[in-house]
Coordinates of C-alpha atoms in Angstrom, one line a residue:
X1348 CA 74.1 112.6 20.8
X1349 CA 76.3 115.7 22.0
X1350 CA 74.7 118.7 19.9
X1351 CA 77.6 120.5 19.4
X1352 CA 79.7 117.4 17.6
X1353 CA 76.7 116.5 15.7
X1354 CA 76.0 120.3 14.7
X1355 CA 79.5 120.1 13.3
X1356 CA 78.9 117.2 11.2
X1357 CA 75.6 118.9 10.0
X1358 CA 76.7 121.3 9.2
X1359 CA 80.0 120.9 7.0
X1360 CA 80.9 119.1 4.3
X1361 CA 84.5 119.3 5.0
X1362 CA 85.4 119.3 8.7
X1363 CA 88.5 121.1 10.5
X1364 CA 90.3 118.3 12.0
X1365 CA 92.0 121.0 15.0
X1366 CA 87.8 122.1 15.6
X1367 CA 86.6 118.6 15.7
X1368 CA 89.7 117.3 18.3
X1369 CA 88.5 120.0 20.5
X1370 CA 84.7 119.3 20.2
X1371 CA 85.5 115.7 21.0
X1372 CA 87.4 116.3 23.8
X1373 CA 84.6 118.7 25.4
X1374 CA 82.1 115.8 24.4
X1375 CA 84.8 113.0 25.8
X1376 CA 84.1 111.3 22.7
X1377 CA 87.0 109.4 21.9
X1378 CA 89.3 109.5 17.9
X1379 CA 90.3 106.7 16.4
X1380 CA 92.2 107.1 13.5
X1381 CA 93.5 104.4 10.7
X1382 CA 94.5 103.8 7.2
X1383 CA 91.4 101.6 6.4
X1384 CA 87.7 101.9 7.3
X1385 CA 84.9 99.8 6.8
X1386 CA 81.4 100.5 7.2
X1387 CA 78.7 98.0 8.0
X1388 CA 80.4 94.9 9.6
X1389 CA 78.2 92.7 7.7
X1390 CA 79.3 90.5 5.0
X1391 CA 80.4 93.0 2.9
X1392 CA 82.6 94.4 5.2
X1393 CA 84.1 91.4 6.2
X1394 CA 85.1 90.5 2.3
X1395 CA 86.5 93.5 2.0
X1396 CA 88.5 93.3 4.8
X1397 CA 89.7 89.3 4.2
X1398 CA 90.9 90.5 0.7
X1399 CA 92.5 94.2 2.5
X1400 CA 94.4 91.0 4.8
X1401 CA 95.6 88.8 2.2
X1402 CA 96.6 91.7 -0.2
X1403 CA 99.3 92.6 3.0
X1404 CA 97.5 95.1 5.2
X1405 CA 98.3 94.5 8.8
X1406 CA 95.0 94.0 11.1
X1407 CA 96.5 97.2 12.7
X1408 CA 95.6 99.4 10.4
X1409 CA 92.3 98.2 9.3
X1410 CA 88.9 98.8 11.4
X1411 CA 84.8 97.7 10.6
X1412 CA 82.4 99.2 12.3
X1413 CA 78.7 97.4 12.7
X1414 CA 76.8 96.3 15.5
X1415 CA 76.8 92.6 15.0
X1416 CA 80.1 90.8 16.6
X1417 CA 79.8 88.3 13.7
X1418 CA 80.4 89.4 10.0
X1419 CA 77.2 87.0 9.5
X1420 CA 75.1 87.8 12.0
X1421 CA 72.4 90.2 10.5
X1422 CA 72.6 87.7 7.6
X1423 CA 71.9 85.0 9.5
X1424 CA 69.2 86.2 11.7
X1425 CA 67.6 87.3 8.7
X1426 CA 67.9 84.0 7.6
X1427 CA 65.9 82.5 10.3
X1428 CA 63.2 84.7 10.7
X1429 CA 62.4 84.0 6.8
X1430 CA 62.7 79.7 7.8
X1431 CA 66.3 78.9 6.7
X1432 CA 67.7 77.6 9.8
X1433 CA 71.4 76.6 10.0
X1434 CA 70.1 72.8 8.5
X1435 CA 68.9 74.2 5.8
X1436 CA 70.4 75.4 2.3
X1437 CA 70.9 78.8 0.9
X1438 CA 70.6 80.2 -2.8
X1439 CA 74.3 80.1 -3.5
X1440 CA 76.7 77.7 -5.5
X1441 CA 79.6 76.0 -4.3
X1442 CA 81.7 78.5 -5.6
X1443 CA 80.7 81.3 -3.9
X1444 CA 82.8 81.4 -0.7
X1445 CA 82.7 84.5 1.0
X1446 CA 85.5 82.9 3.5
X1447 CA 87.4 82.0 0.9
X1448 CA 88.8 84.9 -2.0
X1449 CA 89.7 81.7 -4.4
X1450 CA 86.3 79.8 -4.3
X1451 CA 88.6 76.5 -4.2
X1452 CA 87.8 74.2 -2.7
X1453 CA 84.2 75.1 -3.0
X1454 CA 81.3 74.0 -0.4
X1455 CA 80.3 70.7 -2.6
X1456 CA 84.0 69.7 -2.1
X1457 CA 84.3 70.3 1.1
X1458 CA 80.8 68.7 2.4
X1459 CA 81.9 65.5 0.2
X1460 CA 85.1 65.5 2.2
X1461 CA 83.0 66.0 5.2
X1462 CA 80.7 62.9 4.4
X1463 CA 83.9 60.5 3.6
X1464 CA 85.5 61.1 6.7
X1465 CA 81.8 60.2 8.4
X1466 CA 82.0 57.5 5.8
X1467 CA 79.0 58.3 4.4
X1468 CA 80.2 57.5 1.1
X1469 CA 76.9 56.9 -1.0
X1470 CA 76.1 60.3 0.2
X1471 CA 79.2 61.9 -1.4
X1472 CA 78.7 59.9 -4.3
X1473 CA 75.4 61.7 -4.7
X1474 CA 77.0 65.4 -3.9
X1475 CA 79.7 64.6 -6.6
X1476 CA 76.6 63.2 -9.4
X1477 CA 75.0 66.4 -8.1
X1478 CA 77.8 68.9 -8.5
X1479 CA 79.1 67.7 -11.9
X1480 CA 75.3 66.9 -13.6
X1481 CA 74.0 70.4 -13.0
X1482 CA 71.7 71.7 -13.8
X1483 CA 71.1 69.9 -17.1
X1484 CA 70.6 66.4 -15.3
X1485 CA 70.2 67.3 -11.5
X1486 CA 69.1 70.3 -9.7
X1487 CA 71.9 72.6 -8.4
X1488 CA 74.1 71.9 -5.7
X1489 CA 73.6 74.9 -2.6
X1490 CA 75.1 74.7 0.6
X1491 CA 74.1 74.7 4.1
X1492 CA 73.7 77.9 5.6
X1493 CA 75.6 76.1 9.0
X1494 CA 78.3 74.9 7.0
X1495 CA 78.8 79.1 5.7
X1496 CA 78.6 80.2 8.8
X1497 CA 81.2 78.1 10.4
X1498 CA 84.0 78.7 7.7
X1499 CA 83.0 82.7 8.1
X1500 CA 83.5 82.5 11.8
X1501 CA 86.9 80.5 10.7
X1502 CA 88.2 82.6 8.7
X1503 CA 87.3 85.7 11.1
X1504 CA 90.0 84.0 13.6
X1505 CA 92.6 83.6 11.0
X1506 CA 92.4 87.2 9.4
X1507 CA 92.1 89.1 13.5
X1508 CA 88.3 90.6 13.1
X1509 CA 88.0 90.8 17.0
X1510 CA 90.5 92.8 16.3
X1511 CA 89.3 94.7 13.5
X1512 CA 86.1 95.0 14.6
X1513 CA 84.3 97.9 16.5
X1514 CA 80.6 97.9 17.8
X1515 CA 78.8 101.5 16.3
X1516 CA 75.7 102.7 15.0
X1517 CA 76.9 105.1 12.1
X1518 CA 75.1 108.2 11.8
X1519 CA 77.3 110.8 9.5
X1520 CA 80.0 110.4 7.2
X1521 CA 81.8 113.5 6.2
X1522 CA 85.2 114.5 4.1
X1523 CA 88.2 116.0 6.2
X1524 CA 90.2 119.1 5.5
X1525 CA 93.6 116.9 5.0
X1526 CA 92.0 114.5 2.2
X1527 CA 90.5 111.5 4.5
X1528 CA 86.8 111.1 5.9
X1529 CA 85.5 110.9 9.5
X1530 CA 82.8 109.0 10.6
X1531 CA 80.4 109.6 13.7
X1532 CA 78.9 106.9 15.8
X1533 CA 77.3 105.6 18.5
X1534 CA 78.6 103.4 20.9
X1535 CA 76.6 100.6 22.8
X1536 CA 75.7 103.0 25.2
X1537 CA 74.9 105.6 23.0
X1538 CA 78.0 107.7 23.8
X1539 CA 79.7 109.3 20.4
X1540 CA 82.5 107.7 18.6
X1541 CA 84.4 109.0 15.9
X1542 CA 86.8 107.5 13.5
X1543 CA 89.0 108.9 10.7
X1544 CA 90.6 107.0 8.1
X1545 CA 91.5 107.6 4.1
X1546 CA 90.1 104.8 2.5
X1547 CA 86.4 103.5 3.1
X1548 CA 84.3 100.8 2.2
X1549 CA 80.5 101.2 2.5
X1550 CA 78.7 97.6 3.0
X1551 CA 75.9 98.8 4.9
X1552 CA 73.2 96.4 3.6
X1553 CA 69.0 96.8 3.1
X1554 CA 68.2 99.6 5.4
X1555 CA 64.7 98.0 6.4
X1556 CA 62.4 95.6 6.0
X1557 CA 59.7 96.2 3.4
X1558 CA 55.8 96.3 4.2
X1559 CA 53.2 96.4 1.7
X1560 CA 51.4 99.7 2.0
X1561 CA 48.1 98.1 3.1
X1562 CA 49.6 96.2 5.4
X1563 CA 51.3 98.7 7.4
X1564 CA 48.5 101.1 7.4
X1565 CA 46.5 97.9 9.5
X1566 CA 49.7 98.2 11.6
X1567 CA 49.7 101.3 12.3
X1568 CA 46.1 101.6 13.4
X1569 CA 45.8 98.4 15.1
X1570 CA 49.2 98.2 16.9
X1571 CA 48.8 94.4 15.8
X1572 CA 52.1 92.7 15.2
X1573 CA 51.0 89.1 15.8
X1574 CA 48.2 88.4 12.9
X1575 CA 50.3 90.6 10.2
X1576 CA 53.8 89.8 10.1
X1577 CA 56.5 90.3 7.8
X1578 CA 59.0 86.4 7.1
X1579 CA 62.5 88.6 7.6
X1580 CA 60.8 89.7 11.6
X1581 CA 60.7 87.4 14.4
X1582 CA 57.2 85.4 14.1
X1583 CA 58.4 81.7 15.4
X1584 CA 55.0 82.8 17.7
X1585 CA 52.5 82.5 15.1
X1586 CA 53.7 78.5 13.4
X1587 CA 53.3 77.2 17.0
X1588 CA 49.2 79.1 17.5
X1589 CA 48.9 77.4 14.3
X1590 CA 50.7 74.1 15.2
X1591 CA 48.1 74.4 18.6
X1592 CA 44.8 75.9 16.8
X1593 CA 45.2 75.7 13.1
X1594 CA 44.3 78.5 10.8
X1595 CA 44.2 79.8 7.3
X1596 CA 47.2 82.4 6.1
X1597 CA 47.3 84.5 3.4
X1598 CA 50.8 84.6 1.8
X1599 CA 51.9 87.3 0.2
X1600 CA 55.0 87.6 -2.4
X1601 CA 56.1 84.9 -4.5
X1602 CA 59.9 84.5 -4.3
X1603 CA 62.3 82.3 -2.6
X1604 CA 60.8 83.8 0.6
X1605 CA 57.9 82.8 0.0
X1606 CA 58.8 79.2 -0.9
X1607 CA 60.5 78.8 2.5
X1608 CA 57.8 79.6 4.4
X1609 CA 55.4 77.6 2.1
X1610 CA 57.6 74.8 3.1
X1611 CA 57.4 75.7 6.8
X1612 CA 53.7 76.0 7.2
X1613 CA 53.7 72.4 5.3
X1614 CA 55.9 71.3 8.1
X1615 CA 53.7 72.3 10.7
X1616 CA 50.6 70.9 9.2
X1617 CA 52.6 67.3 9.1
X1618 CA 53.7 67.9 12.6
X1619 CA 50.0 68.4 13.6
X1620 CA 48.2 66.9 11.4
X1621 CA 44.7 67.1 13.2
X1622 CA 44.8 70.9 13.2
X1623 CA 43.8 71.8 9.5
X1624 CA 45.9 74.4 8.5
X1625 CA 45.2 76.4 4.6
X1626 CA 47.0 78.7 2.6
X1627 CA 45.6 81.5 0.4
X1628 CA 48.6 82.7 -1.5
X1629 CA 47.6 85.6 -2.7
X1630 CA 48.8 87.0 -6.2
X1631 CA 48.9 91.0 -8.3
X1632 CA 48.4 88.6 -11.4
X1633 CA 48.6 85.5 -13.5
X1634 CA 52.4 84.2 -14.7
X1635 CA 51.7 82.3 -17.6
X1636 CA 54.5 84.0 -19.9
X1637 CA 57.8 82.9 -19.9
X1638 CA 60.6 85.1 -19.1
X1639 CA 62.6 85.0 -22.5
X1640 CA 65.9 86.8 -23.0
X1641 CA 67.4 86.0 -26.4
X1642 CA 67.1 81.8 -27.2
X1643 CA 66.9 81.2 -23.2
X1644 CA 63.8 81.5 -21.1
X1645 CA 62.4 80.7 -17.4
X1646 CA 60.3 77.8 -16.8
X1647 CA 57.1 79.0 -15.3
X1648 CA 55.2 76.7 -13.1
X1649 CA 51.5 77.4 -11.3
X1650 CA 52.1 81.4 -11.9
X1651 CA 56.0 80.8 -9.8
X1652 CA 58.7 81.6 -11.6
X1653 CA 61.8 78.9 -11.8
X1654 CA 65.4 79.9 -11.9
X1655 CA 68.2 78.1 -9.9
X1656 CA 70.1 81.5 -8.6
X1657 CA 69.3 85.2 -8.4
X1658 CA 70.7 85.9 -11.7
X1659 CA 71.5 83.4 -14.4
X1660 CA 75.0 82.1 -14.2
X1661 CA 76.4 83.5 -16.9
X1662 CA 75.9 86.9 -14.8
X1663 CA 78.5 86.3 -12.1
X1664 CA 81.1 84.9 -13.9
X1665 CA 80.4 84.5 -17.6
X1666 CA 79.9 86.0 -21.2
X1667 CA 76.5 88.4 -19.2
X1668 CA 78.8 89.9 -16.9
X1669 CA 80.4 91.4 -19.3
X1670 CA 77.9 92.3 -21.4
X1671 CA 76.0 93.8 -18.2
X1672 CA 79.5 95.9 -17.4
X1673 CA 79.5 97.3 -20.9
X1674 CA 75.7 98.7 -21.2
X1675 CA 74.2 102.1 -20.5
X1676 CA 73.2 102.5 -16.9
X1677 CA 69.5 102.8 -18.1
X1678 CA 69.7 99.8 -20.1
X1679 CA 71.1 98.2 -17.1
X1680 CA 67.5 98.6 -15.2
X1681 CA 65.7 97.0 -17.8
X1682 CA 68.3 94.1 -18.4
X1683 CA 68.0 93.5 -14.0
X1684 CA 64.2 93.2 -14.1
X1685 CA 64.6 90.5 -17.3
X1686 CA 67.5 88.5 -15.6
X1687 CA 66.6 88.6 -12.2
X1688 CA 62.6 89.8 -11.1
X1689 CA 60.9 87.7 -8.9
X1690 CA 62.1 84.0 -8.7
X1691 CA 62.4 80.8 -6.5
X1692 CA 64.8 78.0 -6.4
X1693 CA 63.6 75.1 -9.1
X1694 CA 63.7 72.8 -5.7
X1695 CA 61.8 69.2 -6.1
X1696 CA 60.9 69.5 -2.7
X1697 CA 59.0 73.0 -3.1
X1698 CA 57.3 72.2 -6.2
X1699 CA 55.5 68.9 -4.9
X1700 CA 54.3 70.9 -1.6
X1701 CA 52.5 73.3 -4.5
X1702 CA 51.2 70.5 -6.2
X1703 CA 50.2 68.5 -3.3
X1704 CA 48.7 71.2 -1.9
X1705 CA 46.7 72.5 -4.9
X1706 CA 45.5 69.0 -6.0
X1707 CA 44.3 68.6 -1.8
X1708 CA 43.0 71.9 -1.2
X1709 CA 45.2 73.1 1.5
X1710 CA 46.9 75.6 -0.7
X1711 CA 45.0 77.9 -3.2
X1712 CA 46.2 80.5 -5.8
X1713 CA 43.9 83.9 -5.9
X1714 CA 44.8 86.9 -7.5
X1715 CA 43.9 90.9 -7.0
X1716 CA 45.0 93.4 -5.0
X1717 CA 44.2 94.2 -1.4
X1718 CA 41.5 97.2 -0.9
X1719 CA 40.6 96.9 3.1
X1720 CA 41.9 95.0 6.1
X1721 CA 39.6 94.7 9.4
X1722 CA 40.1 92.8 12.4
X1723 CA 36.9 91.0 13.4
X1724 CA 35.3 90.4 16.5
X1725 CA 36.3 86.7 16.7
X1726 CA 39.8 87.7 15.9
X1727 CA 40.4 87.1 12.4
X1728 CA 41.0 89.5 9.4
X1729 CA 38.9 90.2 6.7
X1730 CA 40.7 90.7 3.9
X1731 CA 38.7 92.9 0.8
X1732 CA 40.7 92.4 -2.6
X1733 CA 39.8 93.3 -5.8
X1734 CA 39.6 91.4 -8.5
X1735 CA 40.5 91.9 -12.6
X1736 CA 39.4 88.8 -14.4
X1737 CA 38.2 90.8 -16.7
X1738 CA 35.6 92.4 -14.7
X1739 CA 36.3 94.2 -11.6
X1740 CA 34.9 92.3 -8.4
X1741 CA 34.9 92.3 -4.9
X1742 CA 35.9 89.4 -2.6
X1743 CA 36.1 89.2 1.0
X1744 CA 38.6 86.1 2.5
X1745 CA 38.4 85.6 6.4
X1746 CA 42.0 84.5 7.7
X1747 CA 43.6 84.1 10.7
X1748 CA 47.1 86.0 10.0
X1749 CA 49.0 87.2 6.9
X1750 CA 52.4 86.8 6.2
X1751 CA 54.2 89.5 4.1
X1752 CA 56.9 87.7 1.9
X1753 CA 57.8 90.9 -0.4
X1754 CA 61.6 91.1 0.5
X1755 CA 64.0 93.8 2.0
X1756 CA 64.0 97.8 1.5
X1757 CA 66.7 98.7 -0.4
X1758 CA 65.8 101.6 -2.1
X1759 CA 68.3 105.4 -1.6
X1760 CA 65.6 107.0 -0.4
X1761 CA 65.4 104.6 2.5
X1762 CA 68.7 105.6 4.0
X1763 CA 69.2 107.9 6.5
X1764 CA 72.6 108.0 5.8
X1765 CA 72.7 108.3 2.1
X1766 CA 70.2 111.1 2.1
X1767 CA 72.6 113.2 3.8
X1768 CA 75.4 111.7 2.4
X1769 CA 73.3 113.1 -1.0
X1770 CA 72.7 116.1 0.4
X1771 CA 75.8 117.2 1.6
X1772 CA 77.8 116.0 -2.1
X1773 CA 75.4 115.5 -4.4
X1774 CA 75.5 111.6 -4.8
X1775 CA 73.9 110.4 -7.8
X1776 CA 71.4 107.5 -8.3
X1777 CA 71.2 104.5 -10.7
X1778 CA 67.9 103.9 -13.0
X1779 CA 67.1 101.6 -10.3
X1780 CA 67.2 104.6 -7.4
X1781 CA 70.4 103.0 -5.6
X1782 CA 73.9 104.4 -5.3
X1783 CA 75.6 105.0 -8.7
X1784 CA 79.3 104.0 -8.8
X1785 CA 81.6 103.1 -11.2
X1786 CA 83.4 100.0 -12.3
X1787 CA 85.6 99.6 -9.5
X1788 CA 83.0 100.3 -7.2
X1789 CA 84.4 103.6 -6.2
X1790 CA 81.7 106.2 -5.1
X1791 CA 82.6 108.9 -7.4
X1792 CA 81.2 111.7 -5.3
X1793 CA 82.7 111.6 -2.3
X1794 CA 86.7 111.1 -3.5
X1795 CA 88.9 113.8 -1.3
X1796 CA 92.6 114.0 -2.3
X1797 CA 93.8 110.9 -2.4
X1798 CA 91.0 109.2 -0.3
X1799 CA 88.4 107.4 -2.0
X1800 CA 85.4 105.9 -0.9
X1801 CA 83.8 102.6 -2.0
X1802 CA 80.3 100.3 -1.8
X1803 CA 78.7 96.8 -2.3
X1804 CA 76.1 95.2 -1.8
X1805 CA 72.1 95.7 -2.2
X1806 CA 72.8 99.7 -1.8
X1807 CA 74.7 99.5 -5.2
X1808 CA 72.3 97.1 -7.2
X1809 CA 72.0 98.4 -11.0
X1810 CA 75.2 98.9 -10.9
X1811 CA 78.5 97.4 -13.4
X1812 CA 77.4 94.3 -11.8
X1813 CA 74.0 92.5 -11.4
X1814 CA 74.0 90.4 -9.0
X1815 CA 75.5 92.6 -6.2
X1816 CA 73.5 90.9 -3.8
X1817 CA 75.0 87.5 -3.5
X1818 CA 78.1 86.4 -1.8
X1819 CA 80.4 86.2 -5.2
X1820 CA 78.8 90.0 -5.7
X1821 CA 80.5 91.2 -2.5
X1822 CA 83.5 89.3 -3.3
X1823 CA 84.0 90.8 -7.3
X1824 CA 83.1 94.4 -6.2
X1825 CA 86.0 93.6 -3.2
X1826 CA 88.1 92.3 -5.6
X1827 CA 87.7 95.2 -7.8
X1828 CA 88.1 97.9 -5.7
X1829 CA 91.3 96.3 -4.2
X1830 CA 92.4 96.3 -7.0
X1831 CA 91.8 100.0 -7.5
X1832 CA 93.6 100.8 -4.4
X1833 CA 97.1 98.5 -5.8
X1834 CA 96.8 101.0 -8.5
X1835 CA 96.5 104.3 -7.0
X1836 CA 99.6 102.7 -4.4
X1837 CA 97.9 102.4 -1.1
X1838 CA 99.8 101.8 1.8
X1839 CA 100.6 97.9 2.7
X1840 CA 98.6 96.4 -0.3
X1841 CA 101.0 94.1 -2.8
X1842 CA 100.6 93.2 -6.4
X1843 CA 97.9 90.1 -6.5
X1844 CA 100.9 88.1 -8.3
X1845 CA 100.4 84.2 -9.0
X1846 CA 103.4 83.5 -6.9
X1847 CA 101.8 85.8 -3.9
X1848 CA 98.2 83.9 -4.7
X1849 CA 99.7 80.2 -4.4
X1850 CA 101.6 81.3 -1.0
X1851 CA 98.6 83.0 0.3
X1852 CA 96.2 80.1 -0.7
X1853 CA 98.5 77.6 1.0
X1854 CA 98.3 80.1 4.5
X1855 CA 94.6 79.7 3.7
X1856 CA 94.5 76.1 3.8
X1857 CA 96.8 75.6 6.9
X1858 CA 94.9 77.9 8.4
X1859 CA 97.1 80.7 9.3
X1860 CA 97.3 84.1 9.5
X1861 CA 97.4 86.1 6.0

């Protein structure tokens, strides 16, 4: 990084445009400036930008900046390290079409048209009894993650993200001295980038991967990334030792994460069935409450909590939403940890593994919290845990690796980027420590002039909206701040009409460009 430029950016909070062209000349760092600028190139970004496209902006004077090619391909590596591969289903309903602004025709739809034209038609007959019987009568209908990606990657094409898109590693955002923002990055090479435009759109996604304190202390003094892994890294390498030698793992976490690769280590004990493989899933504490909000509750089964999305429902699109919108922000903390917590998919398939493997002894339930983690001579860990039942004991469990299922870092603090970002302009935090913004998504904080900043996603999660982290979160908080910008009369953008809507939706479904 060339000192000077990055001195600059440092150093000011509102940067001389005539200083900074001269600095990036010295540097040979080129400009590029445009009307709109999104940050990430994830997901988020790539909503934002598919609604920027059909609301009339030209590709020309939109640019993302990430450094995955494919809108989806952080999401989807993700995916498969945690055991979802492309064959498999997410946690998302039909409706939720992150390649599609209207949600119509939805993924059941179109993977019963798929199955008709293969003329698989018992098959469809079971997606359509599946999609119109939930959940009071059938589980809920989720897509493959193989069938998302392909109509992202379609709708890329149609809306010009090669063209749109930029590969950068964004290190400082700063306001200008003629009412826009400039960003500084790093190209592939690790050469400086810098790009101005008025509007932004920050989607930038978890910052890191979260490890249990215990476990990254053995990490750290080990240097052993084989035996203690977390599901969102790369650990394909330790199923096949097992598939070869067997083992016990402790499991760690009890979300969806957690029931995926549950489901995976089943697999591989099936696949190899003379290599005895067990599972201690270890536990904080017993869930025998239900989680009750008003007359509704959620089902709990063998200390796993059962709830069909994220959120309920009623949060992304119904009477919750609105209620969530209209409370305090610190009631809004308290009203995310009742709604959402820790949860898995109410899958038939997942719950029989549990109860297959409790009633054979392959899987078992423990409880306390982890005190010390050696490496023994022969290899395998000794795990120390204490245990409250109600006397405090000690027990020691030998295993052969441990798999940390305890999600994604998504906390402020874990931001480079925002910590300056706070530092520079004083950004505030929600009850929940993420980035407060208000109801259109706009980060308050940073507006300059007439540019304005906005953000979605995990980094703005207690929030107006509660389930930020979902594909229809990133498409309401697009929609919404779009719909800002109409307002305050930003270039190229056009009035959402029904008349504009229809025409665009037909483009849509012939495939061409918005």
């Amino acid at each position: 990084m060339n000192e000077q430029l990055y001195t600059l950016f440092l150093n000011h909070a509102a940067i001389s445009l005539k200083h900074l062209t001269e600095l990036c000349a010295q540097a040979d760092a080129p400009i590029e400036e445009t009307c709109y600028l999104a940050l990430g190139g994830g997901l988020g970004s790539f909503v934002w930008v598919d609604h920027l496209r059909i609301y009339g902006v030209p590709a020309k004077d939109i640019i993302a900046v990430g450094v995955s090619h494919q809108p989806h391909g952080r999401y989807r590596q993700l995916c498969q390290n945690s055991q979802i591969p492309d064959h498999e289903r997410l946690r998302s309903d039909s409706g939720s079409t992150p390649d599609c602004l209207w949600g119509w025709p939805g993924y059941a739809v179109r993977e019963i048209g798929q199955e008709l034209k293969q003329g698989h038609i018992r098959q469809a007959g079971k997606l359509a009894w599946q999609i119109f019987s939930e959940s009071a009568l059938s589980v809920v209908y989720t897509p493959k993650a193989g069938d998302v990606y392909g109509a992202i990657e379609q709708e890329s094409k149609r809306i010009g993200w090669n063209q749109i898109w930029r590969y950068g590693r964004i290190r400082c955002i700063r306001k200008t001295d003629d009412g826009r923002y400039v960003v500084l990055c790093q190209d592939d090479r690790g050469r400086e980038a810098v790009y101005i435009g008025q509007y932004l759109h920050m989607a930038l996604g978890y910052p890191g991967v979260r490890f249990l304190p215990d476990l990254q202390q053995y990490r750290q003094q080990t240097g052993d990334f084989k035996r203690v892994v977390n599901a969102y890294e790369s650990h394909e390498a330790l199923y096949t030792r097992l598939g070869q030698e067997g083992g016990t793992v402790l499991l760690r976490g009890r979300g969806i994460v957690a029931s995926r690769i549950l489901q995976r280590l089943h697999e591989v004990q099936m696949a190899n069935p003379s290599m005895a493989i067990h599972v201690i899933h270890l536990m904080r504490s017993p869930q025998r409450d239900q989680t009750r909000y008003e007359r509704a509750h959620r089902t709990t089964e063998h200390h796993w909590q059962l709830q069909p999305y994220n959120f309920p429902k009623a949060c992304f699109t119904g009477d919750l939403r609105v209620r969530f919108e209209s409370l305090a922000p610190e009631e809004r903390g308290s009203m995310v940890q009742t709604w959402a917590g820790t949860t898995t998919a109410d899958r038939v398939d997942w719950r029989n593994i549990v109860h297959e493997g409790l009633n054979s002894g392959w899987y078992q339930i423990r409880f306390g919290d982890v005190t010390k983690i050696k490496r023994q001579a022969t290899g395998k860990l000794s795990i120390e845990i204490t245990i409250r039942s109600p006397l405090v004991e000690t027990s020691n469990l030998p295993v052969d690796a441990i798999i940390d299922c305890t999600g994604l870092a998504s906390n402020f603090k874990e931001s480079p980027l925002l910590c300056d970002l706070h530092t520079q302009y004083g950004l505030t935090r929600n009850p929940l420590g993420n980035l407060d913004v208000t109801t259109d998504f706009e980060v308050d904080a940073l507006r300059n002039a007439k540019g304005r900043v906005f953000a979605a996603g995990a980094m703005t999660l207690g929030g107006p909206f509660g389930p930020v982290d979902s594909f229809l979160g990133l498409q309401y908080a697009a929609y919404r701040s779009v719909e800002a910008l109409v307002k305050a009369r930003a270039p190229g953008l056009r009035s959402f009409t029904m008349v504009r809507s229809l025409g665009q939706w037909l483009r849509w479904a012939r495939k061409e460009t918005p």
